[in-house]
Amino acid sequence: MEELYSHPGIRLKDHLVKVGENVGRFCAELYADGDFCETARLAALSHDLGKSTKYFQDHLKGKSVNPSLSSHALLSAVLSVWHFGKHLPLNLKLPLFMSIRAHHSNLSSPGNLISPKHEWKYLEEQVKSINLKQFKDLVSSLGLSLEGELLPGFEDFRLKFSWAVNYELKSDIQLYFTTNLLLGMLVDADIRAVIGLEANEEAEEIPDDIVDRYIETLPKTSAITYLRQEFYKTVIQNIKRFGPEAEFLSLTAPTGIGKTFAGFSAAVRLRNMLKKESGRPPRIIYVLPFTSIIDQNFKVIGDVLKFSGITESILLKHHHRAGVNSDSRQVGVEDVWKSLEEGEILKEHQADELLKQYEKAYTRVETWDGEIIVTTFVRFFETLFTNRRSEMRRLHRLAGSIVILDEVQNIPVKYWEVTEKTLKFLREKWGTRFILMTATRPALLENAEELTKPRKEFFFNQLSRTELNVKSEPVPYPEVDDWLIPRVESAKSFMVVMNTVRSAQEVYSALKERLSDFNLYFLSASLIPVHRERRIEEIKEKLDKDEGVALIATQVVEAGVDLDFDVVIRDLAPFDSIIQAAGRCNRNSLSSSGGKVFLVKLVTENGSGRRLASFIYDGVLIETTEEIIRPHYSLPEKDYLKLVEDYFFKLRKEGRKPQDIEFLKKVEAMNYDEVGMFNLIETSFAQVPVFVEFDDRAGEIVRKLEGLERLHPENYEERMNRRKLFKTLSHDLWGYVVNVPLQVAAEVGVTQLPYASGFLWLPRSHPKFSEIYREDTGFSRKIEHAAWFL
């Protein structure tokens, strides 16, 4: 009798046992009851039982088989629930069915996975092709008990199961997350079993005082060094006092006072407290709003670890541009490509080994398999609200972890309700801890213990670094002689924050010939990331050398970017954004006369007088901001905290900005098709990713993509190798990608990027390349039509 296989060269029994072992290791980290872990074990051991059919085994051998007969997910799900999970309650039976059913696809609503009759009509024929004795021996070897006939009445089962789900089961947020957790664990365990990656690595010790020792080595030249020391000491005292008992923790403090060091140090101490209780140290997940500040915070934490001699391999960075590391060594991606000969690209043995190495490193990053993870709000929320199994496979890493939500004010107001309910669920059911860090605390989780207690107001009141000056009359933005030049003529450095890319590009152009005493820079999302990152570093260097710097930017600089200017000018925006921009002014109290922040109300130049803010922000946010600032001509920094609290109180307590209750209902109803459309960063216009072939490095990426497109894989393994090769390019590829309004992309005439179907391409050979994309200002938005773009 021939062996049953799950993958080429991998026996089915061996694969199921390994997936079961992986899931067992995951469960050891969960704060979950025994019933859930039993269900997870069942899912692991039975998820591929449908591969026992003759049709699937023939498919593995390369024979031509009807895909509907060789498919295995639905059959595996039915057999699992029918034979091995019938004793489970319905609120676990449904997640068991859905996780197995969707482990090779994205989740759909329960009715869509159970009801369609046409997908069930092949099950009887599939079962008849199974060798019953061989199947029973397999099941018995897995420790499962098979009673009765293998062939159930499929239609009867489908109707009864569908009825029970629709009429007996109450959907809620717990059922939603139980399903996602089960599917995510199964997918992660399944992939690891195939590529030979162990489930969990040994945790490294991180001493309580790791940050204390590092910051002692830092220069103490800032005028607010003493205040930073007092702030740090207060936070550490409070984390010791609150300990693991606190439901939630908050760290509210002015910008530039050292929240990154204090928050990370508090998380390390909490980690060690929890380890004493449970014997297992939780991972720390540091979440930030923008990729532009990920590298900054990642480097700070890396430097702290390195100073204490702790291997940096425990630290992972995860966002769409993050590369992959293996044991702190960059995987030899270029070695992969160098080893490939044209025409043999998918068959080269050396390349296969390197691809396996890369796949393991890539999986570690994608599944947050490290002790400390630095990631983005987008990745965090896409892990929570999604229908994609690729996002769910890191969900189990949240269970029991310590999550730092930095710059938490960047969560859109409309999602506060669903965010609060989700975080409370994760804390209560999964033991996840949260530290919310910000200078402008939103009305979110108001019962959180404040880590600056009782000195929060003291820290704000001690600072007089800036003063916010309000210009009440609107002014056309091209008239820089009126609203800009007079305010910066005596400054050593200044920054202007505009609301739209187009207006920022035009103001930058207007200043180029007028400010010869300054190093003039532009910064916005219109620049490809490699230019944006290089520019931030260059600006920092100039500012550190006290050279004259003028920066025209959009909102990309508001939160977390460590830049310090004498003067900041901000176009009208929501009040918390204004205060965040003010945080880039006189950050280290180096200006003896204090930093000046000017709020201006810029309007279009075409006679309509429409505010630029109205193209970007919700009208309720702007109206509430104007109400807050209307009584004031100027505001000292010590008043910022009270006004921010008033601003958020009006938005939530007075109900001015309604919560997106409908989205919460979609989550609770497990309406996955609509949950999958969740987008944390919403725009009022369609955008498309455009790859800008700016230099030779970008040209090399294009040549590699063209090579992938020319390939003709002959079997499943070669198709997978081609996908893996594409993954090796993703880090460099995203460095040249900018999101462009669809209308702009259409008008400039971009084309399709080879092989990467989701990207458009601006080739260097385009006759107007230098007009469309400029290294100083990025992708041009000066196209004469009615729309304005961020």
mmCIF file of C-alpha atoms in Angstrom, residues 78-411:
data_model
loop_
_atom_site.group_PDB
_atom_site.id
_atom_site.type_symbol
_atom_site.label_atom_id
_atom_site.label_comp_id
_atom_site.label_asym_id
_atom_site.label_seq_id
_atom_site.Cartn_x
_atom_site.Cartn_y
_atom_site.Cartn_z
ATOM 1 C CA VAL A 78 -16.537 18.206 7.487
ATOM 2 C CA LEU A 79 -14.727 15.061 8.635
ATOM 3 C CA SER A 80 -13.213 16.927 11.585
ATOM 4 C CA VAL A 81 -16.490 18.341 12.858
ATOM 5 C CA TRP A 82 -18.531 15.213 12.020
ATOM 6 C CA HIS A 83 -16.230 12.610 13.550
ATOM 7 C CA PHE A 84 -13.909 14.266 16.067
ATOM 8 C CA GLY A 85 -15.553 17.525 17.129
ATOM 9 C CA LYS A 86 -19.182 16.515 17.542
ATOM 10 C CA HIS A 87 -18.895 16.773 21.348
ATOM 11 C CA LEU A 88 -17.745 20.406 21.172
ATOM 12 C CA PRO A 89 -20.126 23.283 21.907
ATOM 13 C CA LEU A 90 -21.319 25.150 18.835
ATOM 14 C CA ASN A 91 -19.197 28.214 19.668
ATOM 15 C CA LEU A 92 -16.103 26.024 19.169
ATOM 16 C CA LYS A 93 -17.499 23.702 16.509
ATOM 17 C CA LEU A 94 -18.032 26.598 14.110
ATOM 18 C CA PRO A 95 -14.463 28.012 14.530
ATOM 19 C CA LEU A 96 -13.126 24.458 14.041
ATOM 20 C CA PHE A 97 -15.028 24.108 10.772
ATOM 21 C CA MET A 98 -14.184 27.598 9.510
ATOM 22 C CA SER A 99 -10.478 27.441 10.351
ATOM 23 C CA ILE A 100 -9.970 24.158 8.479
ATOM 24 C CA ARG A 101 -12.234 25.219 5.637
ATOM 25 C CA ALA A 102 -10.299 28.464 5.099
ATOM 26 C CA HIS A 103 -6.717 27.428 5.864
ATOM 27 C CA HIS A 104 -5.822 27.835 2.178
ATOM 28 C CA SER A 105 -8.110 30.790 1.473
ATOM 29 C CA ASN A 106 -9.396 33.914 3.126
ATOM 30 C CA LEU A 107 -12.253 33.786 5.592
ATOM 31 C CA SER A 108 -15.768 34.470 4.471
ATOM 32 C CA SER A 109 -18.920 34.796 6.564
ATOM 33 C CA PRO A 110 -20.148 31.499 8.109
ATOM 34 C CA GLY A 111 -23.089 31.256 5.736
ATOM 35 C CA ASN A 112 -20.829 31.613 2.709
ATOM 36 C CA LEU A 113 -18.608 28.757 3.901
ATOM 37 C CA ILE A 114 -21.391 26.368 4.858
ATOM 38 C CA SER A 115 -24.340 27.041 2.559
ATOM 39 C CA PRO A 116 -23.216 26.785 -1.108
ATOM 40 C CA LYS A 117 -24.407 23.349 -2.257
ATOM 41 C CA HIS A 118 -22.236 23.268 -5.375
ATOM 42 C CA GLU A 119 -19.061 23.005 -3.290
ATOM 43 C CA TRP A 120 -20.414 19.964 -1.409
ATOM 44 C CA LYS A 121 -21.469 17.843 -4.359
ATOM 45 C CA TYR A 122 -17.975 16.373 -4.837
ATOM 46 C CA LEU A 123 -17.564 15.196 -1.230
ATOM 47 C CA GLU A 124 -19.224 11.801 -1.666
ATOM 48 C CA GLU A 125 -17.041 10.933 -4.650
ATOM 49 C CA GLN A 126 -13.936 12.096 -2.775
ATOM 50 C CA VAL A 127 -14.756 9.890 0.227
ATOM 51 C CA LYS A 128 -15.361 6.853 -1.971
ATOM 52 C CA SER A 129 -11.800 7.187 -3.290
ATOM 53 C CA ILE A 130 -10.294 6.912 0.219
ATOM 54 C CA ASN A 131 -8.827 3.570 1.326
ATOM 55 C CA LEU A 132 -10.852 3.092 4.512
ATOM 56 C CA LYS A 133 -8.369 0.820 6.310
ATOM 57 C CA GLN A 134 -5.474 3.112 5.496
ATOM 58 C CA PHE A 135 -7.491 6.113 6.678
ATOM 59 C CA LYS A 136 -8.457 4.444 9.971
ATOM 60 C CA ASP A 137 -4.834 3.477 10.607
ATOM 61 C CA LEU A 138 -3.796 7.100 9.976
ATOM 62 C CA VAL A 139 -6.453 8.487 12.309
ATOM 63 C CA SER A 140 -5.601 5.970 15.029
ATOM 64 C CA SER A 141 -1.893 6.833 14.790
ATOM 65 C CA LEU A 142 -2.830 10.471 15.435
ATOM 66 C CA GLY A 143 -4.642 9.542 18.647
ATOM 67 C CA LEU A 144 -8.079 10.252 17.228
ATOM 68 C CA SER A 145 -11.075 7.937 17.474
ATOM 69 C CA LEU A 146 -13.119 7.194 14.366
ATOM 70 C CA GLU A 147 -16.574 5.806 15.098
ATOM 71 C CA GLY A 148 -19.127 4.619 12.574
ATOM 72 C CA GLU A 149 -18.941 4.959 8.837
ATOM 73 C CA LEU A 150 -16.576 7.435 7.238
ATOM 74 C CA LEU A 151 -19.252 8.721 4.878
ATOM 75 C CA PRO A 152 -21.776 11.012 6.600
ATOM 76 C CA GLY A 153 -24.957 12.267 4.974
ATOM 77 C CA PHE A 154 -23.301 15.391 3.640
ATOM 78 C CA GLU A 155 -26.439 17.269 2.653
ATOM 79 C CA ASP A 156 -28.177 16.455 5.921
ATOM 80 C CA PHE A 157 -25.080 17.580 7.829
ATOM 81 C CA ARG A 158 -24.856 20.800 5.836
ATOM 82 C CA LEU A 159 -28.493 21.732 6.437
ATOM 83 C CA LYS A 160 -28.423 20.975 10.167
ATOM 84 C CA PHE A 161 -25.088 22.740 10.682
ATOM 85 C CA SER A 162 -26.232 25.793 8.722
ATOM 86 C CA TRP A 163 -29.488 25.951 10.692
ATOM 87 C CA ALA A 164 -27.667 25.692 14.028
ATOM 88 C CA VAL A 165 -25.223 28.446 13.100
ATOM 89 C CA ASN A 166 -27.991 30.761 11.895
ATOM 90 C CA TYR A 167 -30.524 30.209 14.666
ATOM 91 C CA GLU A 168 -28.792 28.757 17.715
ATOM 92 C CA LEU A 169 -25.500 30.637 17.749
ATOM 93 C CA LYS A 170 -25.180 34.221 18.927
ATOM 94 C CA SER A 171 -22.317 35.886 17.097
ATOM 95 C CA ASP A 172 -20.202 38.300 19.113
ATOM 96 C CA ILE A 173 -16.699 39.685 19.323
ATOM 97 C CA GLN A 174 -15.474 36.641 21.262
ATOM 98 C CA LEU A 175 -16.642 34.214 18.570
ATOM 99 C CA TYR A 176 -15.006 36.418 15.917
ATOM 100 C CA PHE A 177 -11.638 36.419 17.675
ATOM 101 C CA THR A 178 -11.849 32.731 18.630
ATOM 102 C CA THR A 179 -12.285 31.872 14.946
ATOM 103 C CA ASN A 180 -9.459 34.173 13.858
ATOM 104 C CA LEU A 181 -7.144 32.887 16.585
ATOM 105 C CA LEU A 182 -7.777 29.269 15.647
ATOM 106 C CA LEU A 183 -7.254 29.893 11.931
ATOM 107 C CA GLY A 184 -4.151 32.012 12.538
ATOM 108 C CA MET A 185 -2.535 29.380 14.755
ATOM 109 C CA LEU A 186 -3.332 26.638 12.250
ATOM 110 C CA VAL A 187 -1.882 28.555 9.298
ATOM 111 C CA ASP A 188 1.281 29.506 11.205
ATOM 112 C CA ALA A 189 1.787 25.954 12.464
ATOM 113 C CA ASP A 190 1.115 24.528 8.994
ATOM 114 C CA ILE A 191 3.627 26.783 7.215
ATOM 115 C CA ARG A 192 6.291 26.165 9.849
ATOM 116 C CA ALA A 193 5.864 22.410 9.526
ATOM 117 C CA VAL A 194 6.406 22.615 5.767
ATOM 118 C CA ILE A 195 9.483 24.884 5.833
ATOM 119 C CA GLY A 196 11.045 23.293 8.927
ATOM 120 C CA LEU A 197 10.829 26.265 11.286
ATOM 121 C CA GLU A 198 10.334 25.592 14.976
ATOM 122 C CA ALA A 199 7.346 27.134 16.714
ATOM 123 C CA ASN A 200 8.859 29.097 19.586
ATOM 124 C CA GLU A 201 12.454 29.903 20.399
ATOM 125 C CA GLU A 202 13.854 30.168 23.893
ATOM 126 C CA ALA A 203 13.195 33.552 25.483
ATOM 127 C CA GLU A 204 16.162 35.757 26.378
ATOM 128 C CA GLU A 205 16.588 37.403 29.750
ATOM 129 C CA ILE A 206 16.198 41.199 29.694
ATOM 130 C CA PRO A 207 17.253 42.845 32.989
ATOM 131 C CA ASP A 208 15.017 45.431 34.648
ATOM 132 C CA ASP A 209 17.697 48.115 34.530
ATOM 133 C CA ILE A 210 18.688 47.672 30.876
ATOM 134 C CA VAL A 211 17.402 51.155 29.938
ATOM 135 C CA ASP A 212 18.705 52.777 33.133
ATOM 136 C CA ARG A 213 22.271 51.758 32.335
ATOM 137 C CA TYR A 214 22.031 52.893 28.721
ATOM 138 C CA ILE A 215 20.636 56.379 29.354
ATOM 139 C CA GLU A 216 23.381 57.012 31.907
ATOM 140 C CA THR A 217 25.801 57.053 28.971
ATOM 141 C CA LEU A 218 23.857 59.696 26.995
ATOM 142 C CA PRO A 219 25.052 63.321 26.948
ATOM 143 C CA LYS A 220 23.134 65.587 29.309
ATOM 144 C CA THR A 221 23.320 68.812 27.344
ATOM 145 C CA SER A 222 19.615 69.564 27.020
ATOM 146 C CA ALA A 223 18.060 72.304 29.129
ATOM 147 C CA ILE A 224 15.331 69.847 30.138
ATOM 148 C CA THR A 225 17.635 66.972 31.133
ATOM 149 C CA TYR A 226 16.598 67.266 34.791
ATOM 150 C CA LEU A 227 12.909 67.157 33.881
ATOM 151 C CA ARG A 228 13.485 64.079 31.713
ATOM 152 C CA GLN A 229 15.198 62.354 34.628
ATOM 153 C CA GLU A 230 12.305 63.193 36.965
ATOM 154 C CA PHE A 231 9.824 61.961 34.388
ATOM 155 C CA TYR A 232 11.679 58.667 33.917
ATOM 156 C CA LYS A 233 11.939 58.123 37.670
ATOM 157 C CA THR A 234 8.191 58.755 38.123
ATOM 158 C CA VAL A 235 7.265 56.233 35.427
ATOM 159 C CA ILE A 236 9.498 53.532 36.921
ATOM 160 C CA GLN A 237 8.112 54.116 40.414
ATOM 161 C CA ASN A 238 4.578 53.769 39.101
ATOM 162 C CA ILE A 239 5.148 50.593 37.088
ATOM 163 C CA LYS A 240 6.504 49.001 40.252
ATOM 164 C CA ARG A 241 3.428 50.224 42.150
ATOM 165 C CA PHE A 242 0.772 49.269 39.605
ATOM 166 C CA GLY A 243 2.414 46.037 38.497
ATOM 167 C CA PRO A 244 0.486 43.313 36.673
ATOM 168 C CA GLU A 245 -2.788 44.140 38.452
ATOM 169 C CA ALA A 246 -3.482 47.251 36.353
ATOM 170 C CA GLU A 247 -6.138 46.699 33.706
ATOM 171 C CA PHE A 248 -4.530 49.240 31.383
ATOM 172 C CA LEU A 249 -1.612 51.643 31.612
ATOM 173 C CA SER A 250 -1.256 55.098 30.149
ATOM 174 C CA LEU A 251 1.815 57.286 29.694
ATOM 175 C CA THR A 252 0.777 60.860 28.945
ATOM 176 C CA ALA A 253 3.606 63.360 28.741
ATOM 177 C CA PRO A 254 4.860 66.281 26.629
ATOM 178 C CA THR A 255 6.724 65.638 23.397
ATOM 179 C CA GLY A 256 10.499 65.320 23.689
ATOM 180 C CA ILE A 257 10.504 64.290 27.337
ATOM 181 C CA GLY A 258 11.692 60.716 26.704
ATOM 182 C CA LYS A 259 8.544 58.583 26.382
ATOM 183 C CA THR A 260 10.309 55.966 24.238
ATOM 184 C CA PHE A 261 12.899 55.157 26.921
ATOM 185 C CA ALA A 262 10.408 55.338 29.789
ATOM 186 C CA GLY A 263 7.715 53.292 28.031
ATOM 187 C CA PHE A 264 10.131 50.566 26.956
ATOM 188 C CA SER A 265 11.696 50.414 30.421
ATOM 189 C CA ALA A 266 8.238 50.097 32.007
ATOM 190 C CA ALA A 267 7.376 47.298 29.573
ATOM 191 C CA VAL A 268 10.602 45.404 30.418
ATOM 192 C CA ARG A 269 9.876 45.634 34.141
ATOM 193 C CA LEU A 270 6.273 44.515 33.627
ATOM 194 C CA ARG A 271 7.576 41.632 31.502
ATOM 195 C CA ASN A 272 9.778 40.409 34.330
ATOM 196 C CA MET A 273 6.961 40.739 36.869
ATOM 197 C CA LEU A 274 4.696 38.608 34.681
ATOM 198 C CA LYS A 275 7.479 36.064 34.197
ATOM 199 C CA LYS A 276 7.673 35.604 37.971
ATOM 200 C CA GLU A 277 3.937 34.889 38.034
ATOM 201 C CA SER A 278 3.671 32.525 35.084
ATOM 202 C CA GLY A 279 7.216 31.311 34.455
ATOM 203 C CA ARG A 280 7.075 32.625 30.878
ATOM 204 C CA PRO A 281 8.174 36.117 29.832
ATOM 205 C CA PRO A 282 5.681 37.821 27.483
ATOM 206 C CA ARG A 283 6.892 39.426 24.285
ATOM 207 C CA ILE A 284 6.856 43.214 23.916
ATOM 208 C CA ILE A 285 5.115 44.598 20.840
ATOM 209 C CA TYR A 286 5.906 48.274 20.184
ATOM 210 C CA VAL A 287 3.343 49.818 17.810
ATOM 211 C CA LEU A 288 3.903 53.158 16.040
ATOM 212 C CA PRO A 289 1.730 55.108 13.591
ATOM 213 C CA PHE A 290 4.168 55.703 10.714
ATOM 214 C CA THR A 291 6.941 53.825 8.969
ATOM 215 C CA SER A 292 8.915 57.095 9.007
ATOM 216 C CA ILE A 293 9.509 56.690 12.767
ATOM 217 C CA ILE A 294 9.769 52.881 12.904
ATOM 218 C CA ASP A 295 13.480 52.881 12.038
ATOM 219 C CA GLN A 296 14.151 55.581 14.619
ATOM 220 C CA ASN A 297 12.587 53.677 17.521
ATOM 221 C CA PHE A 298 13.913 50.322 16.286
ATOM 222 C CA LYS A 299 17.447 51.736 16.381
ATOM 223 C CA VAL A 300 16.968 53.147 19.891
ATOM 224 C CA ILE A 301 15.808 49.777 21.255
ATOM 225 C CA GLY A 302 18.551 47.982 19.330
ATOM 226 C CA ASP A 303 21.184 50.281 20.837
ATOM 227 C CA VAL A 304 19.813 49.596 24.325
ATOM 228 C CA LEU A 305 20.025 45.825 23.786
ATOM 229 C CA LYS A 306 23.468 45.991 22.206
ATOM 230 C CA PHE A 307 24.850 48.073 25.096
ATOM 231 C CA SER A 308 23.923 45.264 27.522
ATOM 232 C CA GLY A 309 25.301 42.546 25.277
ATOM 233 C CA ILE A 310 21.905 41.076 24.378
ATOM 234 C CA THR A 311 21.678 39.604 20.899
ATOM 235 C CA GLU A 312 19.671 41.775 18.558
ATOM 236 C CA SER A 313 18.061 38.723 16.960
ATOM 237 C CA ILE A 314 15.332 38.945 19.621
ATOM 238 C CA LEU A 315 14.307 42.295 18.076
ATOM 239 C CA LEU A 316 12.223 42.251 14.882
ATOM 240 C CA LYS A 317 10.919 45.092 12.723
ATOM 241 C CA HIS A 318 7.709 44.520 10.802
ATOM 242 C CA HIS A 319 6.190 46.804 8.225
ATOM 243 C CA HIS A 320 5.735 46.614 4.465
ATOM 244 C CA ARG A 321 9.353 47.742 3.834
ATOM 245 C CA ALA A 322 11.106 45.833 6.580
ATOM 246 C CA GLY A 323 13.806 43.415 5.490
ATOM 247 C CA VAL A 324 14.309 40.037 7.143
ATOM 248 C CA ASN A 325 17.032 38.925 9.492
ATOM 249 C CA SER A 326 18.211 35.540 10.648
ATOM 250 C CA ASP A 327 20.321 35.437 13.795
ATOM 251 C CA SER A 328 21.174 39.111 13.230
ATOM 252 C CA ARG A 329 22.619 38.340 9.782
ATOM 253 C CA GLN A 330 20.917 39.614 6.673
ATOM 254 C CA VAL A 331 19.849 36.617 4.625
ATOM 255 C CA GLY A 332 21.931 36.420 1.438
ATOM 256 C CA VAL A 333 19.262 37.613 -0.965
ATOM 257 C CA GLU A 334 21.771 38.701 -3.593
ATOM 258 C CA ASP A 335 23.418 35.296 -3.313
ATOM 259 C CA VAL A 336 20.108 33.795 -4.388
ATOM 260 C CA TRP A 337 20.042 35.839 -7.553
ATOM 261 C CA LYS A 338 23.737 35.400 -8.307
ATOM 262 C CA SER A 339 23.345 31.638 -8.156
ATOM 263 C CA LEU A 340 20.626 31.557 -10.764
ATOM 264 C CA GLU A 341 21.301 30.969 -14.420
ATOM 265 C CA GLU A 342 18.756 32.175 -16.933
ATOM 266 C CA GLY A 343 16.388 29.341 -17.717
ATOM 267 C CA GLU A 344 17.384 27.370 -14.610
ATOM 268 C CA ILE A 345 16.197 29.923 -12.103
ATOM 269 C CA LEU A 346 13.706 27.574 -10.440
ATOM 270 C CA LYS A 347 15.777 24.408 -10.471
ATOM 271 C CA GLU A 348 19.131 25.482 -9.050
ATOM 272 C CA HIS A 349 19.782 23.505 -5.833
ATOM 273 C CA GLN A 350 21.831 26.241 -4.182
ATOM 274 C CA ALA A 351 19.058 28.738 -4.808
ATOM 275 C CA ASP A 352 16.533 26.333 -3.293
ATOM 276 C CA GLU A 353 18.492 26.158 -0.037
ATOM 277 C CA LEU A 354 18.891 29.945 0.141
ATOM 278 C CA LEU A 355 15.189 30.396 -0.557
ATOM 279 C CA LYS A 356 14.344 28.076 2.320
ATOM 280 C CA GLN A 357 16.585 30.148 4.589
ATOM 281 C CA TYR A 358 14.911 33.319 3.400
ATOM 282 C CA GLU A 359 11.433 31.824 3.857
ATOM 283 C CA LYS A 360 12.197 30.965 7.476
ATOM 284 C CA ALA A 361 13.455 34.471 8.208
ATOM 285 C CA TYR A 362 10.490 36.003 6.392
ATOM 286 C CA THR A 363 8.054 33.846 8.397
ATOM 287 C CA ARG A 364 9.645 34.909 11.682
ATOM 288 C CA VAL A 365 9.068 38.558 10.830
ATOM 289 C CA GLU A 366 5.546 38.089 9.445
ATOM 290 C CA THR A 367 4.438 36.134 12.519
ATOM 291 C CA TRP A 368 6.139 38.340 15.122
ATOM 292 C CA ASP A 369 8.312 35.446 16.285
ATOM 293 C CA GLY A 370 10.644 37.483 18.453
ATOM 294 C CA GLU A 371 10.867 38.765 22.000
ATOM 295 C CA ILE A 372 10.505 42.407 20.960
ATOM 296 C CA ILE A 373 8.541 43.483 17.888
ATOM 297 C CA VAL A 374 8.475 47.001 16.454
ATOM 298 C CA THR A 375 5.587 47.433 14.025
ATOM 299 C CA THR A 376 3.000 49.879 12.697
ATOM 300 C CA PHE A 377 -0.588 50.717 13.574
ATOM 301 C CA VAL A 378 -1.583 49.431 10.139
ATOM 302 C CA ARG A 379 -0.027 46.002 10.794
ATOM 303 C CA PHE A 380 -1.484 45.876 14.318
ATOM 304 C CA PHE A 381 -5.031 46.716 13.276
ATOM 305 C CA GLU A 382 -4.874 44.528 10.162
ATOM 306 C CA THR A 383 -4.019 41.661 12.507
ATOM 307 C CA LEU A 384 -7.218 42.370 14.450
ATOM 308 C CA PHE A 385 -9.688 43.297 11.720
ATOM 309 C CA THR A 386 -9.196 41.200 8.621
ATOM 310 C CA ASN A 387 -10.466 38.281 6.566
ATOM 311 C CA ARG A 388 -6.953 37.337 5.409
ATOM 312 C CA ARG A 389 -5.315 34.297 6.961
ATOM 313 C CA SER A 390 -1.885 35.789 6.230
ATOM 314 C CA GLU A 391 -2.655 38.577 8.731
ATOM 315 C CA MET A 392 -4.316 36.275 11.287
ATOM 316 C CA ARG A 393 -1.267 34.017 11.584
ATOM 317 C CA ARG A 394 0.393 36.434 14.019
ATOM 318 C CA LEU A 395 -2.768 37.007 16.094
ATOM 319 C CA HIS A 396 -1.772 34.393 18.682
ATOM 320 C CA ARG A 397 1.372 36.451 19.393
ATOM 321 C CA LEU A 398 -0.844 39.128 20.943
ATOM 322 C CA ALA A 399 -2.124 36.758 23.599
ATOM 323 C CA GLY A 400 -0.304 37.459 26.843
ATOM 324 C CA SER A 401 1.948 40.080 25.241
ATOM 325 C CA ILE A 402 2.708 43.618 26.389
ATOM 326 C CA VAL A 403 1.624 46.049 23.669
ATOM 327 C CA ILE A 404 2.890 49.636 23.622
ATOM 328 C CA LEU A 405 0.592 51.820 21.514
ATOM 329 C CA ASP A 406 2.730 54.894 20.860
ATOM 330 C CA GLU A 407 1.140 58.114 19.545
ATOM 331 C CA VAL A 408 -2.230 56.529 20.248
ATOM 332 C CA GLN A 409 -4.027 59.723 19.216
ATOM 333 C CA ASN A 410 -3.493 58.631 15.608
ATOM 334 C CA ILE A 411 -6.281 56.057 15.907
#
